Amino acid sequence: MAGAALLLLAGCGGGDGGAAALDRKQVASVLPDAKAVPGWRMYVKPDAQKPVAGFPPSVCMAATKKKRKTACDTVTSWGASAFVRQPDVTTLNFWVLAYKDEETADAAYDVLIEWYGGDRVGRGARKVDLGDIGDDREANRAAVGTMGGPATIAQVRVGTTVLGISTGTQGRTAVPDEQVEAFAAVIAERAKQAQSGEKPSAKVSGN
């Protein structure tokens, strides 16, 4: 299976202007495409939209109506992309939730990690170390996820965005922790680049 994935920071962002709010097109540009995750077949192209009142983004989950208002009703744009790898139908999913400022994104992250953290990925989940990616981060792995095999869910906040990454499989071979970290690092860097006014270009390299 795949070896260790390496992050390529082409045109790495490093501006001093702080984290800008992203519009719909910028959110779409943050989402990895086939070039950003070679070796995976894209089945949901990067796409973003503005939320519809009364219908929160499908990836925005919260335990209570009050928490949903904090995390979901404040979303300005959101989007997702998804990939699959044979032969055991391993999936890789990315999503982005954008907010008007860092404070709103920070409050939303706290709500969302309550939902996506801990055992949400599966019973007996353990932590996956993501290093110092983003402003806030957490990842968990379970031996049995919703597809029947090993699965992970990771969440990262970068400035005005909250980013999600999940993997799952019908087989027995887990996506290695270092690859989960690389996927999180890629979308985090792409979010940073977009918030710095650059075209996102970070990608994963590996077999």
mmCIF file of C-alpha atoms in Angstrom:
data_model
loop_
_atom_site.group_PDB
_atom_site.id
_atom_site.type_symbol
_atom_site.label_atom_id
_atom_site.label_comp_id
_atom_site.label_asym_id
_atom_site.label_seq_id
_atom_site.Cartn_x
_atom_site.Cartn_y
_atom_site.Cartn_z
ATOM 1 C CA MET A 1 0.000 0.000 0.000
ATOM 2 C CA ALA A 2 0.987 3.642 0.073
ATOM 3 C CA GLY A 3 4.222 4.696 1.662
ATOM 4 C CA ALA A 4 4.822 7.748 3.783
ATOM 5 C CA ALA A 5 3.241 10.826 2.274
ATOM 6 C CA LEU A 6 5.215 14.035 2.035
ATOM 7 C CA LEU A 7 3.852 17.562 2.040
ATOM 8 C CA LEU A 8 4.999 19.872 -0.746
ATOM 9 C CA LEU A 9 4.576 23.521 0.214
ATOM 10 C CA ALA A 10 4.687 25.113 -3.200
ATOM 11 C CA GLY A 11 4.278 28.845 -2.825
ATOM 12 C CA CYS A 12 3.903 28.517 0.941
ATOM 13 C CA GLY A 13 1.906 31.354 2.459
ATOM 14 C CA GLY A 14 3.499 33.569 5.046
ATOM 15 C CA GLY A 15 1.813 36.938 4.978
ATOM 16 C CA ASP A 16 1.515 39.273 7.959
ATOM 17 C CA GLY A 17 -2.044 40.373 7.239
ATOM 18 C CA GLY A 18 -3.778 37.780 9.410
ATOM 19 C CA ALA A 19 -6.456 35.302 8.371
ATOM 20 C CA ALA A 20 -8.972 36.663 5.884
ATOM 21 C CA ALA A 21 -12.543 35.435 5.518
ATOM 22 C CA LEU A 22 -12.989 33.263 2.402
ATOM 23 C CA ASP A 23 -15.703 33.546 -0.225
ATOM 24 C CA ARG A 24 -17.319 30.569 -1.954
ATOM 25 C CA LYS A 25 -14.765 30.350 -4.789
ATOM 26 C CA GLN A 26 -11.873 30.518 -2.337
ATOM 27 C CA VAL A 27 -13.401 27.747 -0.246
ATOM 28 C CA ALA A 28 -13.631 25.582 -3.375
ATOM 29 C CA SER A 29 -9.955 26.293 -4.118
ATOM 30 C CA VAL A 30 -8.927 25.100 -0.643
ATOM 31 C CA LEU A 31 -10.413 21.650 -1.235
ATOM 32 C CA PRO A 32 -7.835 19.177 -2.571
ATOM 33 C CA ASP A 33 -8.300 17.943 -6.140
ATOM 34 C CA ALA A 34 -6.800 14.936 -7.926
ATOM 35 C CA LYS A 35 -3.443 16.717 -8.367
ATOM 36 C CA ALA A 36 -3.217 17.397 -4.625
ATOM 37 C CA VAL A 37 -3.672 13.729 -3.607
ATOM 38 C CA PRO A 38 -2.080 11.568 -6.325
ATOM 39 C CA GLY A 39 -2.893 7.877 -6.218
ATOM 40 C CA TRP A 40 -6.532 8.483 -5.341
ATOM 41 C CA ARG A 41 -9.458 8.593 -7.785
ATOM 42 C CA MET A 42 -11.699 11.616 -7.305
ATOM 43 C CA TYR A 43 -15.417 10.869 -7.207
ATOM 44 C CA VAL A 44 -16.663 14.157 -5.736
ATOM 45 C CA LYS A 45 -15.023 17.179 -7.377
ATOM 46 C CA PRO A 46 -14.114 20.161 -5.150
ATOM 47 C CA ASP A 47 -17.196 22.314 -4.901
ATOM 48 C CA ALA A 48 -18.460 24.969 -2.495
ATOM 49 C CA GLN A 49 -21.738 26.721 -1.863
ATOM 50 C CA LYS A 50 -23.374 29.198 0.417
ATOM 51 C CA PRO A 51 -25.590 27.660 3.103
ATOM 52 C CA VAL A 52 -29.360 27.819 2.729
ATOM 53 C CA ALA A 53 -31.252 29.223 5.719
ATOM 54 C CA GLY A 54 -32.774 26.418 7.756
ATOM 55 C CA PHE A 55 -30.597 23.777 6.082
ATOM 56 C CA PRO A 56 -27.147 23.668 7.697
ATOM 57 C CA PRO A 57 -24.220 22.147 5.775
ATOM 58 C CA SER A 58 -24.387 18.355 5.825
ATOM 59 C CA VAL A 59 -20.920 18.171 7.405
ATOM 60 C CA CYS A 60 -21.826 20.595 10.206
ATOM 61 C CA MET A 61 -22.970 18.489 13.135
ATOM 62 C CA ALA A 62 -23.760 19.580 16.693
ATOM 63 C CA ALA A 63 -25.301 17.954 19.742
ATOM 64 C CA THR A 64 -27.917 20.623 20.522
ATOM 65 C CA LYS A 65 -29.905 23.321 18.737
ATOM 66 C CA LYS A 66 -27.990 26.012 20.626
ATOM 67 C CA LYS A 67 -24.640 24.560 19.600
ATOM 68 C CA ARG A 68 -25.875 24.192 16.030
ATOM 69 C CA LYS A 69 -26.551 27.915 15.952
ATOM 70 C CA THR A 70 -22.986 28.564 17.085
ATOM 71 C CA ALA A 71 -21.292 26.242 14.609
ATOM 72 C CA CYS A 72 -23.648 25.888 11.646
ATOM 73 C CA ASP A 73 -25.829 28.974 11.371
ATOM 74 C CA THR A 74 -22.672 31.111 11.236
ATOM 75 C CA VAL A 75 -21.127 29.329 8.227
ATOM 76 C CA THR A 76 -20.605 31.721 5.293
ATOM 77 C CA SER A 77 -19.557 29.097 2.697
ATOM 78 C CA TRP A 78 -18.778 25.398 2.757
ATOM 79 C CA GLY A 79 -17.656 22.630 0.448
ATOM 80 C CA ALA A 80 -16.283 19.111 0.091
ATOM 81 C CA SER A 81 -14.293 16.783 -2.132
ATOM 82 C CA ALA A 82 -13.934 13.000 -1.969
ATOM 83 C CA PHE A 83 -11.682 10.237 -3.278
ATOM 84 C CA VAL A 84 -11.497 6.448 -3.420
ATOM 85 C CA ARG A 85 -8.648 3.959 -3.758
ATOM 86 C CA GLN A 86 -8.910 0.318 -4.798
ATOM 87 C CA PRO A 87 -8.836 -2.622 -4.218
ATOM 88 C CA ASP A 88 -10.523 -2.412 -0.790
ATOM 89 C CA VAL A 89 -12.614 0.709 -1.500
ATOM 90 C CA THR A 90 -10.634 2.962 0.824
ATOM 91 C CA THR A 91 -12.194 6.434 0.910
ATOM 92 C CA LEU A 92 -10.752 9.858 1.633
ATOM 93 C CA ASN A 93 -12.998 12.862 2.288
ATOM 94 C CA PHE A 94 -12.255 16.556 2.819
ATOM 95 C CA TRP A 95 -14.578 19.347 3.876
ATOM 96 C CA VAL A 96 -14.273 23.061 4.638
ATOM 97 C CA LEU A 97 -16.495 25.319 6.740
ATOM 98 C CA ALA A 98 -15.756 29.035 6.384
ATOM 99 C CA TYR A 99 -16.656 31.780 8.886
ATOM 100 C CA LYS A 100 -16.603 35.585 8.974
ATOM 101 C CA ASP A 101 -13.673 35.805 11.419
ATOM 102 C CA GLU A 102 -11.325 33.764 13.592
ATOM 103 C CA GLU A 103 -13.396 34.161 16.752
ATOM 104 C CA THR A 104 -16.476 32.672 15.096
ATOM 105 C CA ALA A 105 -14.429 29.826 13.627
ATOM 106 C CA ASP A 106 -12.840 29.124 17.010
ATOM 107 C CA ALA A 107 -16.247 28.878 18.706
ATOM 108 C CA ALA A 108 -17.492 26.614 15.919
ATOM 109 C CA TYR A 109 -14.438 24.360 16.206
ATOM 110 C CA ASP A 110 -15.164 23.747 19.891
ATOM 111 C CA VAL A 111 -18.716 22.664 19.047
ATOM 112 C CA LEU A 112 -17.712 20.516 16.079
ATOM 113 C CA ILE A 113 -14.925 18.683 17.891
ATOM 114 C CA GLU A 114 -17.452 17.652 20.530
ATOM 115 C CA TRP A 115 -19.282 15.878 17.735
ATOM 116 C CA TYR A 116 -16.438 14.577 15.582
ATOM 117 C CA GLY A 117 -13.901 13.918 18.362
ATOM 118 C CA GLY A 118 -13.465 10.997 20.743
ATOM 119 C CA ASP A 119 -15.317 7.821 19.796
ATOM 120 C CA ARG A 120 -17.384 9.362 16.986
ATOM 121 C CA VAL A 121 -15.239 7.531 14.418
ATOM 122 C CA GLY A 122 -15.877 4.193 16.188
ATOM 123 C CA ARG A 123 -15.773 2.483 19.564
ATOM 124 C CA GLY A 124 -12.430 2.400 21.333
ATOM 125 C CA ALA A 125 -10.967 5.206 19.217
ATOM 126 C CA ARG A 126 -7.413 6.360 19.879
ATOM 127 C CA LYS A 127 -5.739 9.679 19.163
ATOM 128 C CA VAL A 128 -3.713 10.282 16.012
ATOM 129 C CA ASP A 129 -0.921 12.825 16.473
ATOM 130 C CA LEU A 130 -1.227 15.683 13.973
ATOM 131 C CA GLY A 131 1.751 17.617 15.300
ATOM 132 C CA ASP A 132 1.273 21.394 15.376
ATOM 133 C CA ILE A 133 -0.936 21.697 12.278
ATOM 134 C CA GLY A 134 -3.235 24.727 12.305
ATOM 135 C CA ASP A 135 -4.508 26.706 15.289
ATOM 136 C CA ASP A 136 -6.465 23.775 16.762
ATOM 137 C CA ARG A 137 -6.473 20.135 15.781
ATOM 138 C CA GLU A 138 -7.640 16.646 16.782
ATOM 139 C CA ALA A 139 -7.740 13.281 15.054
ATOM 140 C CA ASN A 140 -9.004 9.875 16.147
ATOM 141 C CA ARG A 141 -8.754 6.358 14.702
ATOM 142 C CA ALA A 142 -10.980 3.342 15.293
ATOM 143 C CA ALA A 143 -10.355 -0.255 14.260
ATOM 144 C CA VAL A 144 -13.956 -0.518 13.020
ATOM 145 C CA GLY A 145 -15.649 2.458 11.400
ATOM 146 C CA THR A 146 -18.865 2.925 9.439
ATOM 147 C CA MET A 147 -17.489 1.002 6.424
ATOM 148 C CA GLY A 148 -16.521 -2.003 8.562
ATOM 149 C CA GLY A 149 -12.759 -1.471 8.548
ATOM 150 C CA PRO A 150 -10.293 1.002 10.122
ATOM 151 C CA ALA A 151 -11.343 4.653 9.966
ATOM 152 C CA THR A 152 -10.152 8.106 11.007
ATOM 153 C CA ILE A 153 -11.725 11.507 11.519
ATOM 154 C CA ALA A 154 -9.574 14.624 11.824
ATOM 155 C CA GLN A 155 -10.526 18.241 12.343
ATOM 156 C CA VAL A 156 -8.293 21.318 12.103
ATOM 157 C CA ARG A 157 -8.965 25.027 12.529
ATOM 158 C CA VAL A 158 -6.906 27.393 10.394
ATOM 159 C CA GLY A 159 -7.787 31.038 10.942
ATOM 160 C CA THR A 160 -11.334 31.603 9.711
ATOM 161 C CA THR A 161 -11.926 28.016 8.581
ATOM 162 C CA VAL A 162 -12.668 24.650 10.176
ATOM 163 C CA LEU A 163 -11.406 21.734 8.087
ATOM 164 C CA GLY A 164 -12.381 18.070 8.177
ATOM 165 C CA ILE A 165 -10.672 14.941 6.886
ATOM 166 C CA SER A 166 -11.949 11.374 7.127
ATOM 167 C CA THR A 167 -10.780 7.986 5.871
ATOM 168 C CA GLY A 168 -12.501 4.614 5.852
ATOM 169 C CA THR A 169 -12.257 1.206 4.239
ATOM 170 C CA GLN A 170 -14.134 -2.021 3.666
ATOM 171 C CA GLY A 171 -10.830 -3.854 4.032
ATOM 172 C CA ARG A 172 -8.437 -4.382 6.910
ATOM 173 C CA THR A 173 -5.566 -2.095 5.926
ATOM 174 C CA ALA A 174 -5.718 1.284 7.660
ATOM 175 C CA VAL A 175 -4.546 4.519 6.096
ATOM 176 C CA PRO A 176 -1.323 5.079 8.099
ATOM 177 C CA ASP A 177 -1.180 7.808 10.734
ATOM 178 C CA GLU A 178 1.552 9.660 8.831
ATOM 179 C CA GLN A 179 -0.705 9.856 5.778
ATOM 180 C CA VAL A 180 -3.610 11.155 7.859
ATOM 181 C CA GLU A 181 -1.236 13.820 9.183
ATOM 182 C CA ALA A 182 -0.105 14.627 5.630
ATOM 183 C CA PHE A 183 -3.687 14.976 4.388
ATOM 184 C CA ALA A 184 -4.479 17.295 7.296
ATOM 185 C CA ALA A 185 -1.303 19.294 6.651
ATOM 186 C CA VAL A 186 -2.159 19.690 2.960
ATOM 187 C CA ILE A 187 -5.649 21.090 3.459
ATOM 188 C CA ALA A 188 -4.441 23.232 6.368
ATOM 189 C CA GLU A 189 -1.708 24.749 4.213
ATOM 190 C CA ARG A 190 -4.145 25.290 1.362
ATOM 191 C CA ALA A 191 -6.464 27.148 3.765
ATOM 192 C CA LYS A 192 -3.538 29.249 4.984
ATOM 193 C CA GLN A 193 -2.529 30.060 1.425
ATOM 194 C CA ALA A 194 -6.073 31.134 0.511
ATOM 195 C CA GLN A 195 -6.383 33.310 3.619
ATOM 196 C CA SER A 196 -3.091 34.960 2.697
ATOM 197 C CA GLY A 197 -4.466 35.890 -0.729
ATOM 198 C CA GLU A 198 -2.590 33.157 -2.614
ATOM 199 C CA LYS A 199 -3.835 30.404 -4.923
ATOM 200 C CA PRO A 200 -3.736 27.151 -2.915
ATOM 201 C CA SER A 201 -1.033 24.856 -4.250
ATOM 202 C CA ALA A 202 -0.014 22.481 -1.424
ATOM 203 C CA LYS A 203 -0.194 18.805 -2.329
ATOM 204 C CA VAL A 204 0.783 15.346 -1.117
ATOM 205 C CA SER A 205 3.590 13.391 -2.749
ATOM 206 C CA GLY A 206 3.878 9.638 -2.268
ATOM 207 C CA ASN A 207 3.151 6.254 -3.777
#
